[in-house]
CSV table of C-alpha atoms in Angstrom, one decimal:
chain,number,residue,atom,x,y,z
A,248,MET,CA,55.9,-36.2,-22.9
A,249,LYS,CA,56.1,-33.0,-25.2
A,250,LEU,CA,52.1,-34.2,-26.4
A,251,ARG,CA,51.3,-34.6,-22.6
A,252,ASN,CA,52.9,-30.9,-21.6
A,253,LEU,CA,50.9,-29.4,-24.1
A,254,TYR,CA,47.5,-30.5,-23.3
A,255,ILE,CA,48.1,-29.3,-19.6
A,256,SER,CA,49.1,-26.3,-20.8
A,257,LEU,CA,45.9,-25.9,-22.8
A,258,ALA,CA,44.3,-27.4,-19.4
A,259,VAL,CA,45.5,-24.7,-17.7
A,260,LEU,CA,44.8,-21.6,-20.2
A,261,ILE,CA,40.7,-22.9,-20.4
A,262,ILE,CA,41.0,-22.8,-16.6
A,263,ILE,CA,42.4,-18.9,-16.6
A,264,ILE,CA,40.2,-17.7,-19.2
A,265,ALA,CA,37.0,-19.5,-17.4
A,266,ALA,CA,37.8,-18.0,-14.5
A,267,ALA,CA,38.1,-14.9,-16.1
A,268,PHE,CA,35.0,-14.9,-17.7
A,269,GLY,CA,33.2,-16.0,-14.4
A,270,ILE,CA,34.6,-13.3,-12.7
A,271,HIS,CA,33.9,-10.2,-15.5
A,272,ALA,CA,30.4,-11.9,-15.2
A,273,LEU,CA,29.8,-11.7,-12.1
A,274,ASN,CA,31.3,-7.9,-11.9
A,275,GLY,CA,29.1,-7.4,-14.6
A,276,SER,CA,25.7,-8.7,-12.5
A,277,SER,CA,27.3,-6.7,-9.5
A,278,THR,CA,27.5,-4.0,-11.5
A,279,LYS,CA,23.9,-4.3,-13.5
A,280,ASN,CA,22.0,-5.7,-10.2
A,281,SER,CA,23.2,-1.8,-8.0
A,282,SER,CA,22.8,0.5,-11.2
A,283,GLU,CA,19.1,-1.4,-11.5
A,284,THR,CA,15.8,1.3,-12.1
A,285,ILE,CA,13.0,-0.2,-9.8
A,286,THR,CA,9.9,1.1,-11.1
A,287,ILE,CA,7.3,2.0,-8.2
A,288,GLY,CA,3.1,1.8,-9.1
A,289,SER,CA,1.1,4.1,-7.8
A,290,MET,CA,-1.8,6.7,-7.3
A,291,GLY,CA,-2.8,9.6,-5.9
A,292,SER,CA,-1.3,11.4,-3.4
A,293,ASP,CA,1.1,8.4,-3.0
A,294,TYR,CA,2.3,9.1,-6.3
A,295,ASP,CA,3.1,12.2,-5.9
A,296,ILE,CA,4.8,11.1,-2.6
A,297,TRP,CA,7.5,8.4,-4.3
A,298,GLN,CA,8.0,11.1,-7.0
A,299,HIS,CA,9.6,13.0,-4.3
A,300,ILE,CA,11.5,10.6,-3.0
A,301,ALA,CA,12.8,8.9,-6.3
A,302,LYS,CA,13.9,12.3,-6.8
A,303,SER,CA,15.5,12.5,-2.6
A,304,SER,CA,19.2,12.7,-2.0
A,305,GLN,CA,18.1,9.8,0.8
A,306,ALA,CA,17.6,7.6,-2.4
A,307,LYS,CA,20.8,8.8,-4.3
A,308,ARG,CA,23.0,7.8,-1.3
A,309,LEU,CA,21.1,4.3,-0.9
A,310,GLY,CA,22.5,4.0,-4.5
A,311,LEU,CA,18.5,3.7,-5.2
A,312,LYS,CA,17.1,4.8,-9.0
A,313,ILE,CA,13.5,4.5,-8.8
A,314,LYS,CA,11.5,5.2,-11.7
A,315,VAL,CA,7.2,5.9,-10.5
A,316,ARG,CA,3.9,4.4,-12.5
A,317,GLN,CA,0.9,6.2,-11.8
A,318,VAL,CA,-1.8,3.6,-12.1
A,319,SER,CA,-5.7,4.5,-11.2
A,320,ASP,CA,-7.2,0.4,-10.3
A,321,GLY,CA,-5.8,-0.9,-7.6
A,322,VAL,CA,-6.3,-4.5,-9.2
A,323,GLN,CA,-4.5,-3.3,-11.8
A,324,LEU,CA,-1.4,-2.7,-10.4
A,325,ASN,CA,-1.8,-5.3,-7.9
A,326,ASN,CA,-1.4,-7.3,-11.4
A,327,ALA,CA,1.3,-5.8,-12.7
A,328,THR,CA,3.5,-6.4,-9.8
A,329,ALA,CA,2.4,-9.9,-9.7
A,330,GLU,CA,3.3,-10.2,-13.0
A,331,ASN,CA,6.6,-8.4,-12.6
A,332,ASN,CA,6.0,-5.3,-14.7
A,333,ILE,CA,6.5,-3.2,-11.8
A,334,ASP,CA,8.5,-4.0,-9.2
A,335,VAL,CA,6.8,-2.5,-6.5
A,336,ASN,CA,3.3,-0.8,-5.5
A,337,ALA,CA,2.6,1.7,-2.5
A,338,PHE,CA,-1.0,2.3,-2.3
A,339,GLN,CA,-2.7,0.0,-0.5
A,340,SER,CA,-4.0,-1.4,2.9
A,341,TYR,CA,-2.3,-4.7,4.3
A,342,ASP,CA,-6.0,-6.0,4.5
A,343,TYR,CA,-6.4,-5.0,1.1
A,344,LEU,CA,-3.3,-7.1,0.0
A,345,ALA,CA,-4.9,-9.8,2.0
A,346,ALA,CA,-8.0,-9.8,0.2
A,347,TYR,CA,-6.8,-9.5,-3.1
A,348,ASP,CA,-4.4,-12.6,-2.2
A,349,HIS,CA,-7.5,-14.4,-1.6
A,350,ASP,CA,-9.4,-13.8,-5.2
A,351,HIS,CA,-6.0,-14.1,-7.4
A,352,LYS,CA,-4.6,-17.3,-6.6
A,353,GLY,CA,-1.1,-17.4,-8.4
A,354,HIS,CA,-0.9,-14.0,-8.2
A,355,SER,CA,0.8,-13.7,-5.1
A,356,LEU,CA,2.0,-10.7,-3.3
A,357,ILE,CA,3.5,-10.0,-0.3
A,358,ALA,CA,4.3,-6.9,2.1
A,359,LEU,CA,8.0,-5.8,2.2
A,360,GLY,CA,7.1,-3.3,5.5
A,361,THR,CA,4.6,-0.6,6.8
A,362,THR,CA,5.0,2.8,5.4
A,363,TYR,CA,1.4,4.9,7.9
A,364,LEU,CA,-2.0,4.8,8.3
A,365,GLU,CA,-4.1,7.2,6.5
A,366,PRO,CA,-7.6,7.1,8.7
A,367,LEU,CA,-10.6,6.6,7.1
A,368,GLY,CA,-13.5,8.7,7.7
A,369,ILE,CA,-17.4,9.2,8.0
A,370,TYR,CA,-18.3,12.9,6.3
A,371,SER,CA,-21.6,14.0,6.4
A,372,ASN,CA,-23.1,17.7,4.7
A,373,SER,CA,-25.7,17.6,7.3
A,374,TYR,CA,-25.2,16.1,10.3
A,375,LYS,CA,-22.1,18.2,12.5
A,376,LYS,CA,-21.5,14.7,14.6
A,377,ILE,CA,-21.8,11.2,14.6
A,378,SER,CA,-25.2,11.2,17.1
A,379,ASP,CA,-26.9,13.6,14.5
A,380,ILE,CA,-27.8,10.8,12.3
A,381,PRO,CA,-31.1,10.1,11.8
A,382,ASP,CA,-32.9,6.3,11.5
A,383,GLY,CA,-33.1,5.5,8.6
A,384,ALA,CA,-30.6,7.7,7.4
A,385,THR,CA,-28.4,6.4,4.0
A,386,ILE,CA,-24.8,5.8,4.3
A,387,ALA,CA,-22.6,5.6,1.5
A,388,ILE,CA,-20.0,2.6,1.4
A,389,ALA,CA,-17.0,1.5,-0.9
A,390,ASN,CA,-18.1,-1.4,-3.0
A,391,ASN,CA,-14.9,-3.3,-2.9
A,392,PRO,CA,-14.5,-6.2,-0.3
A,393,ALA,CA,-11.7,-4.4,1.9
A,394,ASN,CA,-12.3,-1.3,1.8
A,395,THR,CA,-16.8,-2.2,2.5
A,396,SER,CA,-15.4,-4.5,5.7
A,397,ARG,CA,-12.9,-1.7,6.9
A,398,GLY,CA,-16.2,0.8,6.9
A,399,LEU,CA,-18.3,-1.6,8.8
A,400,LEU,CA,-15.7,-1.6,11.1
A,401,LEU,CA,-15.6,2.3,11.4
A,402,LEU,CA,-19.5,2.7,12.0
A,403,GLN,CA,-19.4,-0.3,14.8
A,404,ALA,CA,-16.3,1.8,16.5
A,405,ALA,CA,-19.0,4.4,16.0
A,406,GLY,CA,-21.7,3.0,18.2
A,407,LEU,CA,-24.1,3.2,14.3
A,408,ILE,CA,-23.8,-1.0,13.9
A,409,LYS,CA,-22.7,-3.9,15.5
A,410,LEU,CA,-20.9,-6.8,14.0
A,411,LYS,CA,-21.2,-10.8,14.3
A,412,ASN,CA,-18.3,-12.1,15.7
A,413,GLY,CA,-15.4,-13.0,13.2
A,414,PHE,CA,-16.1,-10.7,11.0
A,415,ASP,CA,-13.3,-10.0,8.3
A,416,THR,CA,-11.6,-8.6,5.7
A,417,LEU,CA,-14.1,-10.0,3.3
A,418,GLY,CA,-17.3,-8.7,5.3
A,419,ASN,CA,-20.1,-7.1,4.1
A,420,THR,CA,-23.5,-6.0,5.5
A,421,ASN,CA,-25.2,-9.1,5.6
A,422,ASP,CA,-22.7,-9.6,9.2
A,423,ILE,CA,-24.5,-6.7,10.7
A,424,ILE,CA,-26.5,-8.0,13.4
A,425,SER,CA,-27.6,-4.9,14.8
A,426,ASN,CA,-28.7,-2.0,13.2
A,427,PRO,CA,-30.3,0.1,15.6
A,428,LYS,CA,-30.8,3.5,13.3
A,429,HIS,CA,-32.0,1.0,10.7
A,430,LEU,CA,-29.2,2.4,8.4
A,431,LYS,CA,-29.4,2.2,4.7
A,432,PHE,CA,-26.1,1.3,3.1
A,433,ARG,CA,-25.2,2.7,-0.6
A,434,GLU,CA,-22.8,0.8,-2.3
A,435,ILE,CA,-20.3,3.2,-4.5
A,436,ASP,CA,-16.9,3.0,-6.6
A,437,ASP,CA,-14.7,4.1,-3.9
A,438,THR,CA,-12.7,7.3,-6.0
A,439,THR,CA,-16.5,9.3,-6.0
A,440,GLY,CA,-16.8,9.7,-2.2
A,441,PRO,CA,-16.4,13.3,-2.2
A,442,ARG,CA,-19.0,13.7,-5.1
A,443,VAL,CA,-21.6,11.8,-3.2
A,444,LEU,CA,-21.6,13.9,-0.2
A,445,HIS,CA,-24.5,16.0,-1.2
A,446,SER,CA,-26.9,12.9,-2.1
A,447,VAL,CA,-26.8,10.9,0.9
A,448,ASP,CA,-26.5,11.1,3.8
A,449,ALA,CA,-23.0,10.1,5.4
A,450,VAL,CA,-20.4,8.8,3.1
A,451,LEU,CA,-17.3,6.4,3.9
A,452,ILE,CA,-14.0,8.1,2.1
A,453,SER,CA,-10.4,6.7,2.0
A,454,ASN,CA,-7.8,9.7,2.9
A,455,THR,CA,-6.4,9.5,-0.2
A,456,VAL,CA,-9.8,10.0,-1.8
A,457,ALA,CA,-10.5,12.9,0.7
A,458,LEU,CA,-7.4,14.4,-0.4
A,459,GLU,CA,-8.1,14.3,-4.0
A,460,GLY,CA,-11.3,15.7,-2.9
A,461,HIS,CA,-9.7,19.1,-0.7
A,462,LEU,CA,-11.2,17.3,2.7
A,463,ASN,CA,-9.0,17.0,5.9
A,464,VAL,CA,-10.4,13.6,7.6
A,465,LEU,CA,-8.8,15.2,11.0
A,466,LYS,CA,-10.7,18.5,10.3
A,467,ASP,CA,-13.5,17.7,8.1
A,468,SER,CA,-14.7,14.3,8.6
A,469,ILE,CA,-17.1,13.9,12.0
A,470,PHE,CA,-15.4,10.7,12.9
A,471,HIS,CA,-12.3,8.0,11.9
A,472,GLU,CA,-10.5,5.7,12.5
A,473,LYS,CA,-7.4,6.0,15.5
A,474,ILE,CA,-4.0,3.8,15.5
A,475,ASN,CA,-4.7,1.1,17.6
A,476,GLN,CA,-5.5,-2.9,17.2
A,477,SER,CA,-8.5,-3.2,15.6
A,478,THR,CA,-7.2,-0.7,13.0
A,479,ARG,CA,-4.1,-2.6,12.6
A,480,GLY,CA,-5.0,-4.4,9.2
A,481,ASN,CA,-5.3,-1.2,7.4
A,482,ILE,CA,-2.2,0.2,7.8
A,483,ASN,CA,-0.8,1.0,4.5
A,484,VAL,CA,2.5,-1.2,3.2
A,485,LEU,CA,4.8,-1.4,0.4
A,486,ALA,CA,3.9,-4.8,-1.6
A,487,THR,CA,5.9,-7.4,-4.2
A,488,ALA,CA,5.6,-10.5,-6.0
A,489,TYR,CA,6.2,-13.2,-3.7
A,490,LYS,CA,9.4,-14.2,-5.8
A,491,ASN,CA,10.8,-11.4,-5.2
A,492,ARG,CA,10.8,-11.3,-1.0
A,493,ASN,CA,14.5,-11.4,-0.5
A,494,ASP,CA,15.4,-8.6,-2.7
A,495,GLN,CA,17.8,-6.3,-1.0
A,496,ASN,CA,17.1,-3.4,-3.1
A,497,TYR,CA,13.1,-3.4,-2.9
A,498,LYS,CA,13.7,-4.2,0.9
A,499,LYS,CA,15.8,-0.7,1.1
A,500,LEU,CA,12.4,1.5,0.0
A,501,VAL,CA,11.1,0.5,3.1
A,502,GLY,CA,13.7,2.4,5.6
A,503,LEU,CA,13.9,5.3,2.7
A,504,TYR,CA,10.5,6.1,3.9
A,505,HIS,CA,10.9,6.3,7.2
A,506,GLN,CA,13.8,8.8,6.7
A,507,LYS,CA,13.3,12.3,9.4
A,508,SER,CA,13.3,14.4,6.0
A,509,ILE,CA,11.4,11.6,4.1
A,510,ARG,CA,8.7,12.1,6.8
A,511,LYS,CA,8.7,15.8,7.6
A,512,TRP,CA,7.6,16.6,4.6
A,513,VAL,CA,4.9,14.0,4.3
A,514,GLU,CA,3.5,15.3,7.7
A,515,ASN,CA,3.7,19.0,6.3
A,516,LYS,CA,2.7,18.5,2.4
A,517,TYR,CA,-0.7,16.0,3.8
A,518,ASN,CA,-1.3,18.3,7.4
A,519,GLY,CA,-0.6,15.0,9.1
A,520,THR,CA,-3.3,13.2,7.4
A,521,LYS,CA,-1.3,10.0,6.7
A,522,VAL,CA,0.4,9.1,10.3
A,523,ASP,CA,3.6,7.3,9.9
A,524,VAL,CA,4.4,3.8,10.9
A,525,GLN,CA,6.9,1.6,11.7
A,526,LYS,CA,6.0,-1.5,12.4
A,527,PRO,CA,6.9,-4.9,11.2
A,528,VAL,CA,4.6,-7.0,9.2
A,529,SER,CA,4.4,-9.8,11.7
A,530,TYR,CA,2.4,-6.7,14.0
A,531,LEU,CA,-0.3,-6.9,10.8
A,532,ARG,CA,-1.4,-10.3,11.0
């Protein structure tokens, strides 16, 4: 009987110790998650925005510790995010993200939420309005798939070309079915737009790059995007690796970006050229 009681006592003691370790491990895990630093990868003006947000009282109130890393190449930044070297990135449009996922199987990323639309603009040192662009003019467009197709859609919206039905994010100049002004196209690295203004008749420049070249899309472009159904794929998003899609702290970043004082700072800093967009991700599809 005494031996039996000893076994029972030992069993109870083991259960108590195991439970204690379980509670400690759970608490330790919870503490780690709540104090975990989120690394956000970005570039250009977006890097500056997230540097500001990382230091903001709003981030502290949400319990978010944010570190911002600058990466100058979009594909490398997406690769780093897919490989969990960066938790979340903030630099790209939804269509850019879709094009990346299409071209990089096994490196799947997903949008957490929307941030803003940065209008793509058509700029020219030689002409003041679209109708002034002459026959045979040379137009510089980005040489990466997402921005090439976005630029062509903008040229179509401006009435300069017509694209085939079903034109999508992987479309290119081969999909032009009408080019009444016989425009010629010069593909460039989209970060060099401001530097080639003097050597072409017009150039399409993303707003991030335009800002770095001291250009304001609302004032300096001769035509630019407006928010509508045709530009919804151009809305910028926060993105993460697919397996992190349900991370609650990552999701908090979307609401943090749209807090009133943060939006006001962004609007003042960039003269309204980053147009705030609060839409569900389903709106972009």
